Amino acid sequence: MSSKPVSHKLPDRLPIGQFPTPVHELTWLSAEIGRCVVVKRDDLSGLALGGNKARKLAYLVADARESGCDTLVATGFLQSNNCVQAAAAAVRYGLNAVLCLDGAQPNAARGNVLLGKLYGATLHFSNGEPIARLIEKTVTELRARGRKPYVLPPGGSTAVGIRGFVEAMAEARGQLAEYDIDGIVFPTGTGGTQAGLVLGAAALGWEVDILGISTGKTAVEMVPAMATMIRETADYLGLDVAVPVERLRVDDRFYGAGYAKPDGSDFDAIRAVARGDGLLCDPVYNGRTMKAVLQLARDGGLPGKADLLYWHTGGTPGLFAFDEARSAA
């Protein structure tokens, strides 16, 4: 890896979350798929009941503060883990939080909607309005009141936030010396986490097959966007690294009815890994990805051939917001 000079000051990482997050073997899943599976527990990151967005927020909130902003504006679907972790980070660092949630205002606050309220965030619901219009209107109103908003990107997926996952690869590699990890699998939504992992692997010279399981977009949509994210993040960090587009692997066959619309097969996978390894997965990201892992093991489509790393991205509070009947035994 070589580096090149950058023309801007990189913000320092704020101590948001508990890192490094632990790794351990999944005994039942390893036996089920016939190879050793190690899980990286970003669901235990320690911010708002855990999740991978803490890595991105550590830099995004630092950037917001250095920019003189006083309000974080986060956006996502109704049960967005990104939004609730942003609300928790805002509390930690004396900022206001406004959450623009893409969905109808629920009759009762459950899951991450409840957590957002507990953290004191202001919640706006799109109620059928285009989410981009809601964000624009929210920012305009905040500025009219003298606030200085910092608009967080969906999933924290800008070069500032993606930096957290470039560095996460070094953290993981240092923890996995006793394993022969040649494949990584995880949920991919906006593509920012995957962009960071792929760029981090390239910067380390780690020859590992990285596969993202799409939670709601096609690979045709995601791969060009990730390629752009990688170029922008490499420039931002001064990394002289080229990543072939062939390394941006996305499997888009498992999201069923669409993003945040889990079905019985997702809950079957959630139930299986909960009873097999005591690991909880959310219905939107990791339950869907565990379903893919089990199917790909049968089809021979998992990345790598030796030990496999499953990167758990969190979102567990979402379990408490979906139809109970779908998760019944």
Tab-separated table of C-alpha atoms in Angstrom:
chain	number	residue	atom	x	y	z
A	1	MET	CA	0.000	0.000	0.000
A	2	SER	CA	1.229	3.480	-0.798
A	3	SER	CA	-0.208	6.827	0.167
A	4	LYS	CA	-0.529	10.226	-1.391
A	5	PRO	CA	-0.865	13.660	0.219
A	6	VAL	CA	-4.308	14.982	1.067
A	7	SER	CA	-5.313	18.633	0.961
A	8	HIS	CA	-7.613	18.560	3.980
A	9	LYS	CA	-7.408	17.785	7.671
A	10	LEU	CA	-8.921	14.441	8.625
A	11	PRO	CA	-11.124	14.614	11.729
A	12	ASP	CA	-10.047	12.666	14.779
A	13	ARG	CA	-12.131	9.637	15.688
A	14	LEU	CA	-14.492	10.246	18.594
A	15	PRO	CA	-14.711	7.530	21.275
A	16	ILE	CA	-18.191	6.405	20.224
A	17	GLY	CA	-18.807	2.742	20.894
A	18	GLN	CA	-16.666	-0.051	22.286
A	19	PHE	CA	-13.918	-1.247	19.981
A	20	PRO	CA	-12.593	-3.671	19.026
A	21	THR	CA	-15.866	-5.563	18.894
A	22	PRO	CA	-15.430	-9.243	19.806
A	23	VAL	CA	-15.107	-12.228	17.509
A	24	HIS	CA	-16.023	-15.824	18.286
A	25	GLU	CA	-16.897	-19.044	16.510
A	26	LEU	CA	-20.468	-20.007	15.686
A	27	THR	CA	-20.434	-23.705	16.541
A	28	TRP	CA	-23.882	-24.667	15.246
A	29	LEU	CA	-23.578	-22.670	12.028
A	30	SER	CA	-20.097	-24.076	11.386
A	31	ALA	CA	-21.450	-27.625	11.647
A	32	GLU	CA	-24.474	-26.719	9.534
A	33	ILE	CA	-22.481	-25.393	6.588
A	34	GLY	CA	-19.404	-27.598	6.927
A	35	ARG	CA	-16.716	-24.985	7.539
A	36	CYS	CA	-15.596	-22.830	10.451
A	37	VAL	CA	-17.656	-19.645	10.780
A	38	VAL	CA	-16.405	-16.772	12.943
A	39	VAL	CA	-18.687	-13.843	13.734
A	40	LYS	CA	-17.568	-10.229	14.097
A	41	ARG	CA	-19.938	-8.746	16.666
A	42	ASP	CA	-20.605	-5.173	15.604
A	43	ASP	CA	-24.035	-5.695	17.152
A	44	LEU	CA	-22.092	-5.243	20.421
A	45	SER	CA	-20.553	-1.881	19.506
A	46	GLY	CA	-22.157	-0.329	22.585
A	47	LEU	CA	-24.046	2.589	21.024
A	48	ALA	CA	-27.867	2.432	21.157
A	49	LEU	CA	-27.849	-1.353	21.709
A	50	GLY	CA	-25.104	-1.798	19.125
A	51	GLY	CA	-24.617	-1.749	15.390
A	52	ASN	CA	-22.055	-1.015	12.697
A	53	LYS	CA	-23.041	2.641	12.249
A	54	ALA	CA	-21.059	3.517	15.374
A	55	ARG	CA	-17.891	3.109	13.303
A	56	LYS	CA	-19.060	5.681	10.770
A	57	LEU	CA	-20.545	8.051	13.343
A	58	ALA	CA	-17.224	8.214	15.187
A	59	TYR	CA	-15.955	10.287	12.247
A	60	LEU	CA	-19.171	11.862	11.014
A	61	VAL	CA	-19.991	13.397	14.407
A	62	ALA	CA	-16.408	14.610	14.704
A	63	ASP	CA	-16.767	16.254	11.302
A	64	ALA	CA	-20.079	17.813	12.329
A	65	ARG	CA	-18.548	19.330	15.457
A	66	GLU	CA	-15.477	20.624	13.621
A	67	SER	CA	-17.833	22.178	11.059
A	68	GLY	CA	-19.601	24.108	13.826
A	69	CYS	CA	-22.889	22.254	13.448
A	70	ASP	CA	-25.278	21.832	16.359
A	71	THR	CA	-27.879	19.423	14.965
A	72	LEU	CA	-27.562	16.003	13.370
A	73	VAL	CA	-30.185	15.253	10.725
A	74	ALA	CA	-30.364	11.526	10.035
A	75	THR	CA	-32.558	9.654	7.613
A	76	GLY	CA	-33.616	6.073	7.098
A	77	PHE	CA	-36.571	3.733	7.092
A	78	LEU	CA	-38.969	3.628	10.033
A	79	GLN	CA	-36.816	1.247	12.110
A	80	SER	CA	-33.472	2.654	11.003
A	81	ASN	CA	-30.569	1.630	13.211
A	82	ASN	CA	-28.514	4.405	11.616
A	83	CYS	CA	-31.014	6.992	12.838
A	84	VAL	CA	-31.236	5.780	16.405
A	85	GLN	CA	-27.457	5.451	16.707
A	86	ALA	CA	-27.166	9.022	15.405
A	87	ALA	CA	-29.603	10.128	18.123
A	88	ALA	CA	-27.527	8.383	20.783
A	89	ALA	CA	-24.304	9.920	19.455
A	90	ALA	CA	-25.910	13.366	19.473
A	91	VAL	CA	-26.756	12.990	23.164
A	92	ARG	CA	-23.186	11.937	23.914
A	93	TYR	CA	-21.724	15.044	22.297
A	94	GLY	CA	-24.228	17.756	23.147
A	95	LEU	CA	-25.917	17.977	19.761
A	96	ASN	CA	-29.573	17.989	18.803
A	97	ALA	CA	-30.915	15.152	16.691
A	98	VAL	CA	-33.681	15.227	14.089
A	99	LEU	CA	-34.688	11.933	12.484
A	100	CYS	CA	-36.434	11.930	9.096
A	101	LEU	CA	-38.025	8.498	8.917
A	102	ASP	CA	-39.317	7.068	5.677
A	103	GLY	CA	-42.711	5.666	6.611
A	104	ALA	CA	-46.065	6.400	8.181
A	105	GLN	CA	-46.152	7.564	11.775
A	106	PRO	CA	-46.965	4.452	13.817
A	107	ASN	CA	-49.781	4.271	16.334
A	108	ALA	CA	-47.345	3.023	18.969
A	109	ALA	CA	-43.603	3.608	19.330
A	110	ARG	CA	-41.766	0.287	19.123
A	111	GLY	CA	-38.225	-0.810	18.398
A	112	ASN	CA	-35.958	1.951	17.150
A	113	VAL	CA	-38.804	4.475	16.999
A	114	LEU	CA	-39.142	4.082	20.755
A	115	LEU	CA	-35.387	4.388	21.244
A	116	GLY	CA	-35.299	7.569	19.169
A	117	LYS	CA	-37.950	9.090	21.419
A	118	LEU	CA	-36.106	7.970	24.547
A	119	TYR	CA	-32.959	9.712	23.317
A	120	GLY	CA	-34.939	12.935	22.903
A	121	ALA	CA	-34.678	13.158	19.130
A	122	THR	CA	-37.257	15.040	17.090
A	123	LEU	CA	-38.950	12.548	14.781
A	124	HIS	CA	-40.469	13.443	11.416
A	125	PHE	CA	-42.320	10.805	9.393
A	126	SER	CA	-42.629	10.969	5.615
A	127	ASN	CA	-46.241	9.695	5.601
A	128	GLY	CA	-46.058	9.178	1.845
A	129	GLU	CA	-44.056	12.328	1.082
A	130	PRO	CA	-40.788	11.752	-0.815
A	131	ILE	CA	-38.088	11.448	1.820
A	132	ALA	CA	-35.758	13.836	-0.024
A	133	ARG	CA	-38.433	16.541	0.167
A	134	LEU	CA	-38.935	15.914	3.885
A	135	ILE	CA	-35.196	16.273	4.520
A	136	GLU	CA	-34.990	19.471	2.467
A	137	LYS	CA	-37.950	20.966	4.310
A	138	THR	CA	-36.508	19.919	7.682
A	139	VAL	CA	-33.125	21.487	6.963
A	140	THR	CA	-34.737	24.714	5.746
A	141	GLU	CA	-36.820	24.972	8.926
A	142	LEU	CA	-33.798	24.302	11.143
A	143	ARG	CA	-31.752	27.018	9.445
A	144	ALA	CA	-34.652	29.464	9.728
A	145	ARG	CA	-34.568	28.853	13.506
A	146	GLY	CA	-30.839	29.603	13.649
A	147	ARG	CA	-29.710	25.989	13.830
A	148	LYS	CA	-26.678	24.647	11.975
A	149	PRO	CA	-27.679	21.204	10.692
A	150	TYR	CA	-25.307	18.469	9.596
A	151	VAL	CA	-27.122	16.071	7.271
A	152	LEU	CA	-25.910	12.533	7.705
A	153	PRO	CA	-26.005	10.483	4.504
A	154	PRO	CA	-28.138	7.332	4.359
A	155	GLY	CA	-26.150	4.629	6.115
A	156	GLY	CA	-23.335	7.067	6.885
A	157	SER	CA	-22.006	6.317	3.419
A	158	THR	CA	-19.682	9.181	2.569
A	159	ALA	CA	-15.886	9.080	2.555
A	160	VAL	CA	-15.876	10.522	6.102
A	161	GLY	CA	-18.026	7.690	7.435
A	162	ILE	CA	-16.647	4.902	5.240
A	163	ARG	CA	-13.234	5.569	6.761
A	164	GLY	CA	-14.501	3.753	9.853
A	165	PHE	CA	-14.831	0.512	7.906
A	166	VAL	CA	-11.529	0.870	6.103
A	167	GLU	CA	-9.972	0.864	9.573
A	168	ALA	CA	-12.289	-1.909	10.761
A	169	MET	CA	-10.582	-4.337	8.408
A	170	ALA	CA	-7.270	-3.832	10.185
A	171	GLU	CA	-9.035	-4.392	13.503
A	172	ALA	CA	-10.593	-7.639	12.287
A	173	ARG	CA	-7.434	-8.992	10.704
A	174	GLY	CA	-5.551	-8.476	13.934
A	175	GLN	CA	-8.148	-10.525	15.810
A	176	LEU	CA	-8.220	-13.410	13.351
A	177	ALA	CA	-4.592	-14.556	13.271
A	178	GLU	CA	-5.515	-18.085	14.419
A	179	TYR	CA	-8.007	-18.545	11.583
A	180	ASP	CA	-7.591	-19.002	7.848
A	181	ILE	CA	-10.230	-16.482	6.805
A	182	ASP	CA	-10.602	-16.320	3.032
A	183	GLY	CA	-14.251	-15.231	2.828
A	184	ILE	CA	-16.390	-12.524	4.427
A	185	VAL	CA	-20.167	-12.248	4.196
A	186	PHE	CA	-22.451	-9.549	5.601
A	187	PRO	CA	-25.569	-7.486	4.808
A	188	THR	CA	-25.165	-4.600	2.388
A	189	GLY	CA	-27.699	-1.773	2.094
A	190	THR	CA	-26.356	1.570	0.906
A	191	GLY	CA	-23.029	-0.073	0.055
A	192	GLY	CA	-20.886	2.083	2.350
A	193	THR	CA	-19.883	-0.713	4.710
A	194	GLN	CA	-18.933	-2.924	1.781
A	195	ALA	CA	-16.962	-0.126	0.123
A	196	GLY	CA	-14.981	0.330	3.330
A	197	LEU	CA	-14.308	-3.380	3.776
A	198	VAL	CA	-13.166	-3.831	0.186
A	199	LEU	CA	-10.941	-0.741	0.269
A	200	GLY	CA	-9.568	-1.764	3.664
A	201	ALA	CA	-8.695	-5.225	2.377
A	202	ALA	CA	-6.947	-3.747	-0.657
A	203	ALA	CA	-4.982	-1.329	1.516
A	204	LEU	CA	-3.856	-4.230	3.734
A	205	GLY	CA	-3.085	-6.511	0.821
A	206	TRP	CA	-5.527	-9.029	2.311
A	207	GLU	CA	-6.653	-11.422	-0.413
A	208	VAL	CA	-10.112	-12.232	0.915
A	209	ASP	CA	-13.346	-12.818	-1.015
A	210	ILE	CA	-15.919	-10.272	0.205
A	211	LEU	CA	-19.603	-10.877	-0.539
A	212	GLY	CA	-22.412	-8.500	0.373
A	213	ILE	CA	-25.966	-9.803	0.609
A	214	SER	CA	-28.257	-7.073	-0.662
A	215	THR	CA	-31.118	-6.099	1.606
A	216	GLY	CA	-33.157	-4.331	-1.049
A	217	LYS	CA	-31.287	-3.170	-4.154
A	218	THR	CA	-30.020	-4.886	-7.277
A	219	ALA	CA	-26.334	-5.466	-7.872
A	220	VAL	CA	-26.645	-3.350	-11.025
A	221	GLU	CA	-27.701	-0.421	-8.829
A	222	MET	CA	-25.155	-1.001	-6.085
A	223	VAL	CA	-21.867	-1.846	-7.770
A	224	PRO	CA	-21.333	1.465	-9.655
A	225	ALA	CA	-22.275	3.415	-6.531
A	226	MET	CA	-19.776	1.430	-4.443
A	227	ALA	CA	-17.050	1.919	-7.030
A	228	THR	CA	-17.579	5.673	-6.731
A	229	MET	CA	-17.517	5.470	-2.926
A	230	ILE	CA	-14.222	3.572	-3.014
A	231	ARG	CA	-12.573	6.111	-5.325
A	232	GLU	CA	-13.788	9.039	-3.231
A	233	THR	CA	-12.733	7.418	0.056
A	234	ALA	CA	-9.296	6.460	-1.285
A	235	ASP	CA	-8.769	10.073	-2.406
A	236	TYR	CA	-10.045	11.397	0.926
A	237	LEU	CA	-7.662	9.150	2.885
A	238	GLY	CA	-4.738	9.554	0.498
A	239	LEU	CA	-4.628	5.849	-0.353
A	240	ASP	CA	-2.991	4.997	-3.655
A	241	VAL	CA	-5.037	1.820	-4.106
A	242	ALA	CA	-6.923	0.570	-7.140
A	243	VAL	CA	-9.850	-1.814	-6.628
A	244	PRO	CA	-11.067	-3.784	-9.668
A	245	VAL	CA	-14.835	-3.671	-10.055
A	246	GLU	CA	-14.835	-7.488	-10.054
A	247	ARG	CA	-14.104	-7.382	-6.319
A	248	LEU	CA	-17.402	-5.634	-5.627
A	249	ARG	CA	-19.544	-8.720	-5.254
A	250	VAL	CA	-23.230	-8.379	-4.365
A	251	ASP	CA	-25.801	-11.170	-4.246
A	252	ASP	CA	-29.234	-9.642	-4.780
A	253	ARG	CA	-31.354	-12.808	-4.807
A	254	PHE	CA	-32.540	-12.818	-1.210
A	255	TYR	CA	-34.464	-9.619	-0.499
A	256	GLY	CA	-37.846	-11.021	-1.446
A	257	ALA	CA	-40.659	-8.445	-1.295
A	258	GLY	CA	-38.162	-5.622	-0.807
A	259	TYR	CA	-36.246	-3.614	1.760
A	260	ALA	CA	-37.601	-3.837	5.316
A	261	LYS	CA	-40.294	-6.305	4.230
A	262	PRO	CA	-39.253	-9.561	5.901
A	263	ASP	CA	-41.176	-12.759	5.311
A	264	GLY	CA	-41.429	-16.156	6.918
A	265	SER	CA	-38.177	-17.398	5.396
A	266	ASP	CA	-36.269	-14.527	7.013
A	267	PHE	CA	-37.738	-15.400	10.393
A	268	ASP	CA	-36.958	-19.081	9.847
A	269	ALA	CA	-33.285	-18.137	9.567
A	270	ILE	CA	-33.489	-15.812	12.582
A	271	ARG	CA	-35.027	-18.602	14.646
A	272	ALA	CA	-32.489	-21.199	13.455
A	273	VAL	CA	-29.389	-19.196	14.409
A	274	ALA	CA	-30.973	-18.017	17.681
A	275	ARG	CA	-31.650	-21.606	18.735
A	276	GLY	CA	-28.440	-22.976	17.264
A	277	ASP	CA	-25.861	-20.423	18.423
A	278	GLY	CA	-27.776	-18.053	20.716
A	279	LEU	CA	-27.185	-15.228	18.226
A	280	LEU	CA	-29.956	-12.687	17.613
A	281	CYS	CA	-30.397	-11.248	14.133
A	282	ASP	CA	-32.692	-8.450	13.016
A	283	PRO	CA	-35.355	-8.995	10.329
A	284	VAL	CA	-34.106	-6.369	7.862
A	285	TYR	CA	-30.373	-7.041	7.570
A	286	ASN	CA	-28.857	-9.995	9.374
A	287	GLY	CA	-31.853	-12.331	9.356
A	288	ARG	CA	-32.004	-11.936	5.586
A	289	THR	CA	-28.262	-12.476	5.311
A	290	MET	CA	-28.322	-15.578	7.509
A	291	LYS	CA	-31.016	-16.956	5.202
A	292	ALA	CA	-28.615	-16.360	2.319
A	293	VAL	CA	-25.700	-18.007	4.162
A	294	LEU	CA	-27.695	-21.177	4.766
A	295	GLN	CA	-28.888	-21.327	1.153
A	296	LEU	CA	-25.485	-20.496	-0.350
A	297	ALA	CA	-23.899	-23.216	1.785
A	298	ARG	CA	-26.220	-25.722	0.126
A	299	ASP	CA	-25.558	-24.290	-3.333
A	300	GLY	CA	-21.799	-23.907	-2.932
A	301	GLY	CA	-21.960	-20.130	-3.347
A	302	LEU	CA	-20.358	-18.840	-0.150
A	303	PRO	CA	-17.215	-16.729	-0.537
A	304	GLY	CA	-13.895	-18.478	0.024
A	305	LYS	CA	-13.184	-22.110	0.800
A	306	ALA	CA	-11.506	-22.082	4.215
A	307	ASP	CA	-12.746	-20.230	7.337
A	308	LEU	CA	-15.602	-17.754	6.880
A	309	LEU	CA	-16.113	-14.448	8.690
A	310	TYR	CA	-19.707	-13.339	9.220
A	311	TRP	CA	-19.828	-9.598	9.978
A	312	HIS	CA	-22.867	-8.951	12.187
A	313	THR	CA	-23.917	-5.353	11.537
A	314	GLY	CA	-26.477	-5.021	14.330
A	315	GLY	CA	-29.987	-3.622	14.195
A	316	THR	CA	-31.310	-6.039	16.803
A	317	PRO	CA	-33.941	-3.590	18.231
A	318	GLY	CA	-35.789	-4.056	14.948
A	319	LEU	CA	-36.824	-7.484	16.229
A	320	PHE	CA	-39.283	-5.746	18.536
A	321	ALA	CA	-41.074	-3.819	15.809
A	322	PHE	CA	-42.209	-6.465	13.337
A	323	ASP	CA	-45.227	-8.751	13.260
A	324	GLU	CA	-44.959	-11.166	16.163
A	325	ALA	CA	-46.854	-13.868	14.270
A	326	ARG	CA	-44.094	-14.101	11.672
A	327	SER	CA	-41.557	-15.090	14.315
A	328	ALA	CA	-43.780	-17.611	16.118
A	329	ALA	CA	-42.567	-21.201	16.239
